Amino acid sequence: MRHPGVLLLLVALVLATIPLLAAAWRPWPPTAARNATAPGASALGASKKFEGSSELVKLQYHMGPVLSGTITVHPIWYGAWPAAQKRTIRAFLRSLSPSPAEAARIPPPTVSAWWRTVRLYTDQTAANVSAAVALGREKSDARMSRGARLSRLDIQAVVRDAVAARTRPLPADSGAAYLVLTAPDVAVQDFCGQACGFHYFTFPSVVGYTLPYAWVGNSARRCPEVCAYPFAVPAYVPSRRPQAPPNGDVGVDGMVSVIAHELAELASNPLANAWYAGSDPSFPTEIADLCEGIYGTGGGGAYTGQLLTDARSGASYNVNGAGGRKFLVQWVWDPVLSYCSGPNALDHQ
């Protein structure tokens, strides 16, 4: 029998570690922007993680696995989710690995071409991140059984509730990805202030299994200027206008890019011991962190890079998906080219 004091110490260490591990991402570079004395890209300051920053990046492999089998993504809808918003997110997930017939109907640049960069990452068995990404079963908790304010550890409890449900539980699969999506009225620890999304893996002591999972929140009512940029812009940058979202929903279109970011990192670093830069595994810089804020050629700092514009709606996007959908997703680090890359890059056209 374990000593109670030892158990309390272990719990304290776990709780202290959660906010750091695979700690998340926010698309707007906040520090330099808030301290800017004049508007404009140069005044906002460029992040060191800019396009072509190979001399600054020490991305390393740490001998852990990548998700090399079929990656089944199980969405967990926490809070009230309108059907239209669910359809947009499902369409993006289906676009990562469409059927051959569907893929033939999607014009370039495509979501699946964006995922090809993620697929370049391998583990010590020489297995690549899987090309097959499937939309799995879904679970809804519209009543918010864990409340409207969640800690990071509560997110794991939401996953546990989904896999342990009495009716239609989600399967427990260590090669799957559990995607906890919180509605606009749900507050999550560090949401908006430090995080728009994060990924990690569940603790057997909490969930019963070690399962890779990610959380992404809908920022529409809380901080769209932080987590849904460039579809919303901070008030302290009066010279910049928000760009029109490709699916007409600032919160959900902003979420899509964060979902893409977190899935790319989850697939290449599912147990926080595979691909990341930096010497501290409790605070990794991962393959999407290296390209924060870059959506097109020339991107970096406060500039998204060159995007595409929908001729009918005027919306900004950079990839096409299933069912005629368009999305804006952040680029990821290409380990072969050693710079940030996306299918809409001008040198790809």
mmCIF file of C-alpha atoms in Angstrom:
data_model
loop_
_atom_site.group_PDB
_atom_site.id
_atom_site.type_symbol
_atom_site.label_atom_id
_atom_site.label_comp_id
_atom_site.label_asym_id
_atom_site.label_seq_id
_atom_site.Cartn_x
_atom_site.Cartn_y
_atom_site.Cartn_z
ATOM 1 C CA MET A 1 0.000 0.000 0.000
ATOM 2 C CA ARG A 2 1.348 3.409 -0.940
ATOM 3 C CA HIS A 3 1.853 6.058 1.705
ATOM 4 C CA PRO A 4 -0.851 8.820 1.465
ATOM 5 C CA GLY A 5 1.808 11.523 1.577
ATOM 6 C CA VAL A 6 3.564 10.043 -1.437
ATOM 7 C CA LEU A 7 0.282 9.943 -3.357
ATOM 8 C CA LEU A 8 -0.445 13.579 -2.529
ATOM 9 C CA LEU A 9 3.044 14.550 -3.705
ATOM 10 C CA LEU A 10 2.565 12.676 -6.988
ATOM 11 C CA VAL A 11 -0.786 14.376 -7.598
ATOM 12 C CA ALA A 12 0.753 17.790 -6.902
ATOM 13 C CA LEU A 13 3.591 17.089 -9.333
ATOM 14 C CA VAL A 14 1.130 16.002 -12.033
ATOM 15 C CA LEU A 15 -1.034 19.084 -11.593
ATOM 16 C CA ALA A 16 2.010 21.337 -11.697
ATOM 17 C CA THR A 17 3.237 19.718 -14.901
ATOM 18 C CA ILE A 18 0.020 19.760 -16.963
ATOM 19 C CA PRO A 19 0.065 23.495 -17.842
ATOM 20 C CA LEU A 20 3.523 23.116 -19.410
ATOM 21 C CA LEU A 21 3.564 19.832 -21.282
ATOM 22 C CA ALA A 22 2.778 20.206 -24.961
ATOM 23 C CA ALA A 23 1.593 23.628 -23.948
ATOM 24 C CA ALA A 24 -0.344 25.193 -26.548
ATOM 25 C CA TRP A 25 -0.364 27.840 -29.118
ATOM 26 C CA ARG A 26 -1.927 31.181 -29.847
ATOM 27 C CA PRO A 27 -1.911 32.476 -33.429
ATOM 28 C CA TRP A 28 -1.379 36.120 -32.555
ATOM 29 C CA PRO A 29 2.139 37.033 -31.246
ATOM 30 C CA PRO A 30 1.081 38.961 -28.126
ATOM 31 C CA THR A 31 4.149 40.367 -26.370
ATOM 32 C CA ALA A 32 5.691 42.566 -29.031
ATOM 33 C CA ALA A 33 2.297 43.604 -30.302
ATOM 34 C CA ARG A 34 1.122 44.873 -26.943
ATOM 35 C CA ASN A 35 4.309 46.874 -26.480
ATOM 36 C CA ALA A 36 4.257 48.385 -29.971
ATOM 37 C CA THR A 37 4.371 52.143 -30.209
ATOM 38 C CA ALA A 38 3.053 52.315 -33.762
ATOM 39 C CA PRO A 39 0.893 50.081 -35.920
ATOM 40 C CA GLY A 40 2.279 48.022 -38.782
ATOM 41 C CA ALA A 41 4.050 44.738 -39.255
ATOM 42 C CA SER A 42 7.502 46.070 -38.374
ATOM 43 C CA ALA A 43 6.282 47.747 -35.192
ATOM 44 C CA LEU A 44 4.496 44.571 -34.118
ATOM 45 C CA GLY A 45 7.771 42.713 -34.288
ATOM 46 C CA ALA A 46 8.561 39.494 -36.075
ATOM 47 C CA SER A 47 8.669 36.239 -34.173
ATOM 48 C CA LYS A 48 11.986 34.420 -34.451
ATOM 49 C CA LYS A 49 9.928 31.489 -35.734
ATOM 50 C CA PHE A 50 9.535 32.937 -39.190
ATOM 51 C CA GLU A 51 9.506 31.332 -42.611
ATOM 52 C CA GLY A 52 12.951 30.028 -43.504
ATOM 53 C CA SER A 53 14.317 30.181 -39.947
ATOM 54 C CA SER A 54 16.472 27.055 -40.331
ATOM 55 C CA GLU A 55 19.480 28.615 -38.602
ATOM 56 C CA LEU A 56 17.408 29.166 -35.470
ATOM 57 C CA VAL A 57 15.761 25.759 -35.252
ATOM 58 C CA LYS A 58 17.183 22.684 -33.518
ATOM 59 C CA LEU A 59 14.336 20.267 -34.088
ATOM 60 C CA GLN A 60 15.319 16.871 -32.703
ATOM 61 C CA TYR A 61 13.935 13.359 -32.480
ATOM 62 C CA HIS A 62 13.792 11.946 -28.943
ATOM 63 C CA MET A 63 13.190 8.263 -29.745
ATOM 64 C CA GLY A 64 9.471 8.156 -28.989
ATOM 65 C CA PRO A 65 6.728 6.894 -31.318
ATOM 66 C CA VAL A 66 4.706 8.810 -33.883
ATOM 67 C CA LEU A 67 1.134 7.878 -34.799
ATOM 68 C CA SER A 68 1.893 5.549 -37.697
ATOM 69 C CA GLY A 69 -1.336 3.548 -37.876
ATOM 70 C CA THR A 70 -4.684 4.862 -39.040
ATOM 71 C CA ILE A 71 -5.381 7.934 -36.905
ATOM 72 C CA THR A 72 -9.020 7.845 -35.931
ATOM 73 C CA VAL A 73 -10.123 11.235 -34.628
ATOM 74 C CA HIS A 74 -12.943 11.066 -32.079
ATOM 75 C CA PRO A 75 -14.557 14.493 -31.520
ATOM 76 C CA ILE A 76 -15.984 15.132 -28.051
ATOM 77 C CA TRP A 77 -18.417 18.052 -28.207
ATOM 78 C CA TYR A 78 -18.527 19.729 -24.813
ATOM 79 C CA GLY A 79 -21.301 22.297 -24.420
ATOM 80 C CA ALA A 80 -23.949 23.369 -26.932
ATOM 81 C CA TRP A 81 -22.832 22.933 -30.546
ATOM 82 C CA PRO A 82 -25.065 23.970 -33.477
ATOM 83 C CA ALA A 83 -25.222 21.416 -36.273
ATOM 84 C CA ALA A 84 -23.708 23.841 -38.802
ATOM 85 C CA GLN A 85 -20.583 24.307 -36.696
ATOM 86 C CA LYS A 86 -20.149 20.563 -36.285
ATOM 87 C CA ARG A 87 -20.427 20.118 -40.049
ATOM 88 C CA THR A 88 -17.605 22.574 -40.689
ATOM 89 C CA ILE A 89 -15.229 20.806 -38.292
ATOM 90 C CA ARG A 90 -16.208 17.363 -39.556
ATOM 91 C CA ALA A 91 -15.559 18.517 -43.126
ATOM 92 C CA PHE A 92 -12.054 19.607 -42.186
ATOM 93 C CA LEU A 93 -11.294 16.306 -40.467
ATOM 94 C CA ARG A 94 -12.566 14.367 -43.491
ATOM 95 C CA SER A 95 -10.402 16.539 -45.754
ATOM 96 C CA LEU A 96 -7.174 15.317 -44.146
ATOM 97 C CA SER A 97 -7.488 11.939 -45.843
ATOM 98 C CA PRO A 98 -10.343 11.969 -48.365
ATOM 99 C CA SER A 99 -11.368 8.992 -50.451
ATOM 100 C CA PRO A 100 -9.767 8.819 -53.928
ATOM 101 C CA ALA A 101 -13.069 9.839 -55.528
ATOM 102 C CA GLU A 102 -13.451 12.833 -53.204
ATOM 103 C CA ALA A 103 -9.782 13.792 -53.553
ATOM 104 C CA ALA A 104 -10.192 13.996 -57.334
ATOM 105 C CA ARG A 105 -12.865 16.658 -56.865
ATOM 106 C CA ILE A 106 -10.812 18.911 -54.568
ATOM 107 C CA PRO A 107 -8.718 21.542 -56.376
ATOM 108 C CA PRO A 108 -5.218 22.352 -55.121
ATOM 109 C CA PRO A 109 -3.960 23.494 -52.714
ATOM 110 C CA THR A 110 -5.621 20.888 -50.496
ATOM 111 C CA VAL A 111 -5.871 19.998 -46.825
ATOM 112 C CA SER A 112 -4.483 16.541 -47.584
ATOM 113 C CA ALA A 113 -1.436 18.133 -49.254
ATOM 114 C CA TRP A 114 -0.899 20.146 -46.070
ATOM 115 C CA TRP A 115 -0.959 16.865 -44.094
ATOM 116 C CA ARG A 116 1.764 15.421 -46.344
ATOM 117 C CA THR A 117 4.307 17.583 -44.531
ATOM 118 C CA VAL A 118 3.234 16.065 -41.209
ATOM 119 C CA ARG A 119 3.630 12.603 -42.779
ATOM 120 C CA LEU A 120 7.358 13.238 -43.311
ATOM 121 C CA TYR A 121 8.030 12.618 -39.613
ATOM 122 C CA THR A 122 9.211 9.120 -38.710
ATOM 123 C CA ASP A 123 10.091 7.219 -35.559
ATOM 124 C CA GLN A 124 12.936 4.823 -34.727
ATOM 125 C CA THR A 125 11.132 1.993 -36.528
ATOM 126 C CA ALA A 126 11.234 4.093 -39.730
ATOM 127 C CA ALA A 127 7.434 4.371 -39.637
ATOM 128 C CA ASN A 128 6.005 7.645 -40.916
ATOM 129 C CA VAL A 129 3.084 9.534 -39.446
ATOM 130 C CA SER A 130 0.067 7.889 -41.021
ATOM 131 C CA ALA A 131 -1.441 9.113 -44.261
ATOM 132 C CA ALA A 132 -4.794 7.728 -43.116
ATOM 133 C CA VAL A 133 -6.821 10.026 -40.878
ATOM 134 C CA ALA A 134 -10.395 8.948 -40.263
ATOM 135 C CA LEU A 135 -13.324 10.640 -38.571
ATOM 136 C CA GLY A 136 -14.352 8.248 -35.809
ATOM 137 C CA ARG A 137 -17.198 8.062 -33.352
ATOM 138 C CA GLU A 138 -18.395 11.200 -31.616
ATOM 139 C CA LYS A 139 -19.613 11.983 -28.131
ATOM 140 C CA SER A 140 -21.632 14.985 -26.983
ATOM 141 C CA ASP A 141 -21.915 16.504 -23.519
ATOM 142 C CA ALA A 142 -24.296 19.374 -24.184
ATOM 143 C CA ARG A 143 -25.182 19.626 -20.484
ATOM 144 C CA MET A 144 -21.539 20.223 -19.519
ATOM 145 C CA SER A 145 -21.452 17.535 -16.852
ATOM 146 C CA ARG A 146 -18.088 18.790 -15.611
ATOM 147 C CA GLY A 147 -19.290 22.371 -15.379
ATOM 148 C CA ALA A 148 -18.650 25.506 -17.418
ATOM 149 C CA ARG A 149 -15.153 26.044 -16.004
ATOM 150 C CA LEU A 150 -12.570 23.369 -16.682
ATOM 151 C CA SER A 151 -8.998 22.882 -15.531
ATOM 152 C CA ARG A 152 -6.469 21.145 -17.744
ATOM 153 C CA LEU A 153 -6.900 17.979 -15.713
ATOM 154 C CA ASP A 154 -10.684 18.265 -16.168
ATOM 155 C CA ILE A 155 -10.130 17.820 -19.917
ATOM 156 C CA GLN A 156 -8.816 14.349 -19.170
ATOM 157 C CA ALA A 157 -11.943 13.684 -17.101
ATOM 158 C CA VAL A 158 -14.054 14.659 -20.124
ATOM 159 C CA VAL A 159 -12.158 12.066 -22.176
ATOM 160 C CA ARG A 160 -12.673 9.504 -19.419
ATOM 161 C CA ASP A 161 -16.413 10.190 -19.379
ATOM 162 C CA ALA A 162 -16.522 9.585 -23.141
ATOM 163 C CA VAL A 163 -14.671 6.252 -23.089
ATOM 164 C CA ALA A 164 -16.449 5.031 -19.940
ATOM 165 C CA ALA A 165 -19.986 6.096 -20.922
ATOM 166 C CA ARG A 166 -22.737 3.530 -20.318
ATOM 167 C CA THR A 167 -24.214 4.118 -23.748
ATOM 168 C CA ARG A 168 -22.151 4.305 -26.933
ATOM 169 C CA PRO A 169 -18.752 4.810 -25.296
ATOM 170 C CA LEU A 170 -15.845 5.846 -27.453
ATOM 171 C CA PRO A 171 -13.345 3.034 -28.042
ATOM 172 C CA ALA A 172 -10.098 3.216 -26.055
ATOM 173 C CA ASP A 173 -7.364 3.228 -28.710
ATOM 174 C CA SER A 174 -3.814 4.425 -28.048
ATOM 175 C CA GLY A 175 -3.377 5.114 -31.768
ATOM 176 C CA ALA A 176 -6.440 7.350 -31.987
ATOM 177 C CA ALA A 177 -6.781 11.057 -31.270
ATOM 178 C CA TYR A 178 -9.449 12.300 -28.855
ATOM 179 C CA LEU A 179 -10.436 15.840 -29.720
ATOM 180 C CA VAL A 180 -12.183 17.740 -26.922
ATOM 181 C CA LEU A 181 -13.963 20.769 -28.403
ATOM 182 C CA THR A 182 -15.442 23.272 -25.968
ATOM 183 C CA ALA A 183 -18.285 25.641 -26.869
ATOM 184 C CA PRO A 184 -17.959 29.445 -26.554
ATOM 185 C CA ASP A 185 -19.512 29.594 -23.068
ATOM 186 C CA VAL A 186 -16.991 27.140 -21.581
ATOM 187 C CA ALA A 187 -13.968 28.577 -19.767
ATOM 188 C CA VAL A 188 -10.809 26.460 -19.761
ATOM 189 C CA GLN A 189 -7.672 27.019 -17.712
ATOM 190 C CA ASP A 190 -5.270 29.357 -19.566
ATOM 191 C CA PHE A 191 -7.731 29.784 -22.463
ATOM 192 C CA CYS A 192 -7.110 33.112 -24.222
ATOM 193 C CA GLY A 193 -4.395 34.159 -21.791
ATOM 194 C CA GLN A 194 -1.857 31.481 -22.716
ATOM 195 C CA ALA A 195 -3.582 28.892 -24.856
ATOM 196 C CA CYS A 196 -6.022 28.409 -27.710
ATOM 197 C CA GLY A 197 -5.477 24.661 -27.699
ATOM 198 C CA PHE A 198 -3.111 22.020 -26.377
ATOM 199 C CA HIS A 199 -2.404 18.323 -26.679
ATOM 200 C CA TYR A 200 -1.022 15.664 -24.377
ATOM 201 C CA PHE A 201 -1.872 12.106 -23.339
ATOM 202 C CA THR A 202 -4.192 10.861 -20.617
ATOM 203 C CA PHE A 203 -2.933 9.423 -17.356
ATOM 204 C CA PRO A 204 -3.991 5.839 -16.598
ATOM 205 C CA SER A 205 -4.707 6.951 -13.040
ATOM 206 C CA VAL A 206 -7.321 9.398 -14.367
ATOM 207 C CA VAL A 207 -8.701 7.755 -17.508
ATOM 208 C CA GLY A 208 -7.581 4.138 -17.200
ATOM 209 C CA TYR A 209 -5.598 4.322 -20.450
ATOM 210 C CA THR A 210 -2.775 6.293 -22.069
ATOM 211 C CA LEU A 211 -4.594 8.022 -24.921
ATOM 212 C CA PRO A 212 -3.359 10.946 -27.053
ATOM 213 C CA TYR A 213 -5.804 13.817 -26.855
ATOM 214 C CA ALA A 214 -6.126 17.484 -27.742
ATOM 215 C CA TRP A 215 -8.330 20.307 -26.569
ATOM 216 C CA VAL A 216 -9.417 23.307 -28.664
ATOM 217 C CA GLY A 217 -11.854 26.004 -27.539
ATOM 218 C CA ASN A 218 -14.262 28.200 -29.484
ATOM 219 C CA SER A 219 -13.034 31.728 -28.785
ATOM 220 C CA ALA A 220 -15.940 33.604 -30.433
ATOM 221 C CA ARG A 221 -17.239 35.148 -27.176
ATOM 222 C CA ARG A 222 -13.996 35.360 -25.266
ATOM 223 C CA CYS A 223 -10.953 36.246 -27.350
ATOM 224 C CA PRO A 224 -11.410 35.909 -31.115
ATOM 225 C CA GLU A 225 -8.700 38.527 -31.639
ATOM 226 C CA VAL A 226 -6.269 36.141 -29.940
ATOM 227 C CA CYS A 227 -7.395 32.672 -31.027
ATOM 228 C CA ALA A 228 -9.238 33.396 -34.292
ATOM 229 C CA TYR A 229 -6.753 35.776 -35.892
ATOM 230 C CA PRO A 230 -6.808 36.935 -38.719
ATOM 231 C CA PHE A 231 -10.622 36.737 -38.675
ATOM 232 C CA ALA A 232 -10.543 39.080 -35.669
ATOM 233 C CA VAL A 233 -7.861 41.648 -34.871
ATOM 234 C CA PRO A 234 -6.820 43.161 -31.514
ATOM 235 C CA ALA A 235 -8.151 46.633 -30.768
ATOM 236 C CA TYR A 236 -4.595 47.889 -30.193
ATOM 237 C CA VAL A 237 -3.879 47.389 -33.924
ATOM 238 C CA PRO A 238 -6.329 49.892 -35.442
ATOM 239 C CA SER A 239 -4.683 49.846 -38.872
ATOM 240 C CA ARG A 240 -5.484 46.178 -39.480
ATOM 241 C CA ARG A 241 -8.860 44.922 -40.644
ATOM 242 C CA PRO A 242 -10.075 41.392 -39.929
ATOM 243 C CA GLN A 243 -10.272 39.055 -42.882
ATOM 244 C CA ALA A 244 -13.477 37.279 -43.815
ATOM 245 C CA PRO A 245 -13.682 33.664 -42.592
ATOM 246 C CA PRO A 246 -14.097 31.066 -45.367
ATOM 247 C CA ASN A 247 -17.034 29.309 -43.674
ATOM 248 C CA GLY A 248 -18.669 32.448 -42.336
ATOM 249 C CA ASP A 249 -17.985 31.690 -38.672
ATOM 250 C CA VAL A 250 -15.145 33.537 -36.934
ATOM 251 C CA GLY A 251 -15.024 31.195 -33.936
ATOM 252 C CA VAL A 252 -15.177 27.910 -35.838
ATOM 253 C CA ASP A 253 -12.929 29.007 -38.708
ATOM 254 C CA GLY A 254 -10.419 30.090 -36.075
ATOM 255 C CA MET A 255 -10.775 26.716 -34.364
ATOM 256 C CA VAL A 256 -9.986 24.831 -37.569
ATOM 257 C CA SER A 257 -6.477 26.255 -37.698
ATOM 258 C CA VAL A 258 -5.881 25.431 -34.033
ATOM 259 C CA ILE A 259 -7.233 21.907 -34.575
ATOM 260 C CA ALA A 260 -4.844 21.479 -37.502
ATOM 261 C CA HIS A 261 -1.967 22.774 -35.381
ATOM 262 C CA GLU A 262 -2.685 20.409 -32.499
ATOM 263 C CA LEU A 263 -3.323 17.334 -34.669
ATOM 264 C CA ALA A 264 -0.010 17.869 -36.468
ATOM 265 C CA GLU A 265 1.838 18.002 -33.166
ATOM 266 C CA LEU A 266 -0.139 15.169 -31.603
ATOM 267 C CA ALA A 267 0.665 12.894 -34.560
ATOM 268 C CA SER A 268 4.392 13.707 -34.510
ATOM 269 C CA ASN A 269 4.796 13.868 -30.720
ATOM 270 C CA PRO A 270 1.934 11.890 -29.134
ATOM 271 C CA LEU A 271 3.702 10.996 -25.874
ATOM 272 C CA ALA A 272 5.848 14.159 -25.592
ATOM 273 C CA ASN A 273 9.004 12.154 -26.402
ATOM 274 C CA ALA A 274 9.286 12.227 -30.193
ATOM 275 C CA TRP A 275 9.725 15.380 -32.327
ATOM 276 C CA TYR A 276 10.313 18.757 -30.716
ATOM 277 C CA ALA A 277 12.917 21.493 -30.356
ATOM 278 C CA GLY A 278 14.435 22.513 -27.059
ATOM 279 C CA SER A 279 16.038 20.574 -24.245
ATOM 280 C CA ASP A 280 13.056 20.541 -21.881
ATOM 281 C CA PRO A 281 10.359 17.951 -22.719
ATOM 282 C CA SER A 282 7.998 19.652 -20.272
ATOM 283 C CA PHE A 283 8.041 22.778 -22.459
ATOM 284 C CA PRO A 284 8.542 21.562 -26.043
ATOM 285 C CA THR A 285 8.541 23.648 -29.191
ATOM 286 C CA GLU A 286 6.854 21.385 -31.708
ATOM 287 C CA ILE A 287 6.490 21.223 -35.482
ATOM 288 C CA ALA A 288 3.595 23.687 -35.648
ATOM 289 C CA ASP A 289 4.942 25.996 -32.921
ATOM 290 C CA LEU A 290 7.940 26.604 -35.166
ATOM 291 C CA CYS A 291 5.630 28.178 -37.747
ATOM 292 C CA GLU A 292 3.246 30.116 -35.544
ATOM 293 C CA GLY A 293 1.303 32.769 -37.418
ATOM 294 C CA ILE A 294 2.492 31.650 -40.876
ATOM 295 C CA TYR A 295 -0.241 30.816 -43.387
ATOM 296 C CA GLY A 296 1.419 31.742 -46.676
ATOM 297 C CA THR A 297 4.631 32.776 -48.390
ATOM 298 C CA GLY A 298 6.354 35.642 -46.605
ATOM 299 C CA GLY A 299 4.485 35.092 -43.362
ATOM 300 C CA GLY A 300 5.929 35.847 -39.953
ATOM 301 C CA GLY A 301 5.331 38.067 -36.958
ATOM 302 C CA ALA A 302 2.022 39.851 -37.515
ATOM 303 C CA TYR A 303 1.810 39.063 -41.239
ATOM 304 C CA THR A 304 -0.051 35.913 -42.282
ATOM 305 C CA GLY A 305 1.726 35.628 -45.613
ATOM 306 C CA GLN A 306 0.071 35.586 -49.026
ATOM 307 C CA LEU A 307 -3.360 33.973 -48.936
ATOM 308 C CA LEU A 308 -6.000 33.050 -51.477
ATOM 309 C CA THR A 309 -9.278 34.967 -51.756
ATOM 310 C CA ASP A 310 -12.643 33.428 -52.545
ATOM 311 C CA ALA A 311 -14.014 35.231 -55.603
ATOM 312 C CA ARG A 312 -17.632 35.058 -54.410
ATOM 313 C CA SER A 313 -17.380 35.781 -50.681
ATOM 314 C CA GLY A 314 -14.086 37.642 -50.457
ATOM 315 C CA ALA A 315 -13.029 35.251 -47.682
ATOM 316 C CA SER A 316 -9.374 34.422 -47.037
ATOM 317 C CA TYR A 317 -8.167 30.816 -47.142
ATOM 318 C CA ASN A 318 -5.158 28.725 -48.088
ATOM 319 C CA VAL A 319 -6.446 25.165 -48.602
ATOM 320 C CA ASN A 320 -9.443 23.462 -50.189
ATOM 321 C CA GLY A 321 -11.311 20.611 -48.552
ATOM 322 C CA ALA A 322 -14.090 18.093 -48.988
ATOM 323 C CA GLY A 323 -17.529 19.212 -50.124
ATOM 324 C CA GLY A 324 -16.275 22.448 -51.636
ATOM 325 C CA ARG A 325 -15.142 23.784 -48.248
ATOM 326 C CA LYS A 326 -12.238 26.189 -47.848
ATOM 327 C CA PHE A 327 -10.060 26.547 -44.760
ATOM 328 C CA LEU A 328 -7.211 28.612 -43.389
ATOM 329 C CA VAL A 329 -4.603 26.498 -41.600
ATOM 330 C CA GLN A 330 -1.195 27.334 -40.248
ATOM 331 C CA TRP A 331 1.902 25.944 -41.931
ATOM 332 C CA VAL A 332 4.111 23.332 -40.265
ATOM 333 C CA TRP A 333 7.838 22.694 -40.195
ATOM 334 C CA ASP A 334 9.192 20.589 -43.070
ATOM 335 C CA PRO A 335 12.003 18.357 -41.699
ATOM 336 C CA VAL A 336 13.461 17.780 -45.171
ATOM 337 C CA LEU A 337 13.559 21.404 -46.316
ATOM 338 C CA SER A 338 14.171 22.787 -42.796
ATOM 339 C CA TYR A 339 11.659 25.573 -43.072
ATOM 340 C CA CYS A 340 7.941 26.187 -42.703
ATOM 341 C CA SER A 341 5.927 24.843 -45.586
ATOM 342 C CA GLY A 342 2.395 24.717 -46.909
ATOM 343 C CA PRO A 343 0.734 23.626 -50.156
ATOM 344 C CA ASN A 344 -0.165 27.227 -51.016
ATOM 345 C CA ALA A 345 3.476 28.332 -51.060
ATOM 346 C CA LEU A 346 4.242 30.355 -54.168
ATOM 347 C CA ASP A 347 7.118 28.037 -55.088
ATOM 348 C CA HIS A 348 4.613 25.151 -55.212
ATOM 349 C CA GLN A 349 2.509 26.830 -57.867
#
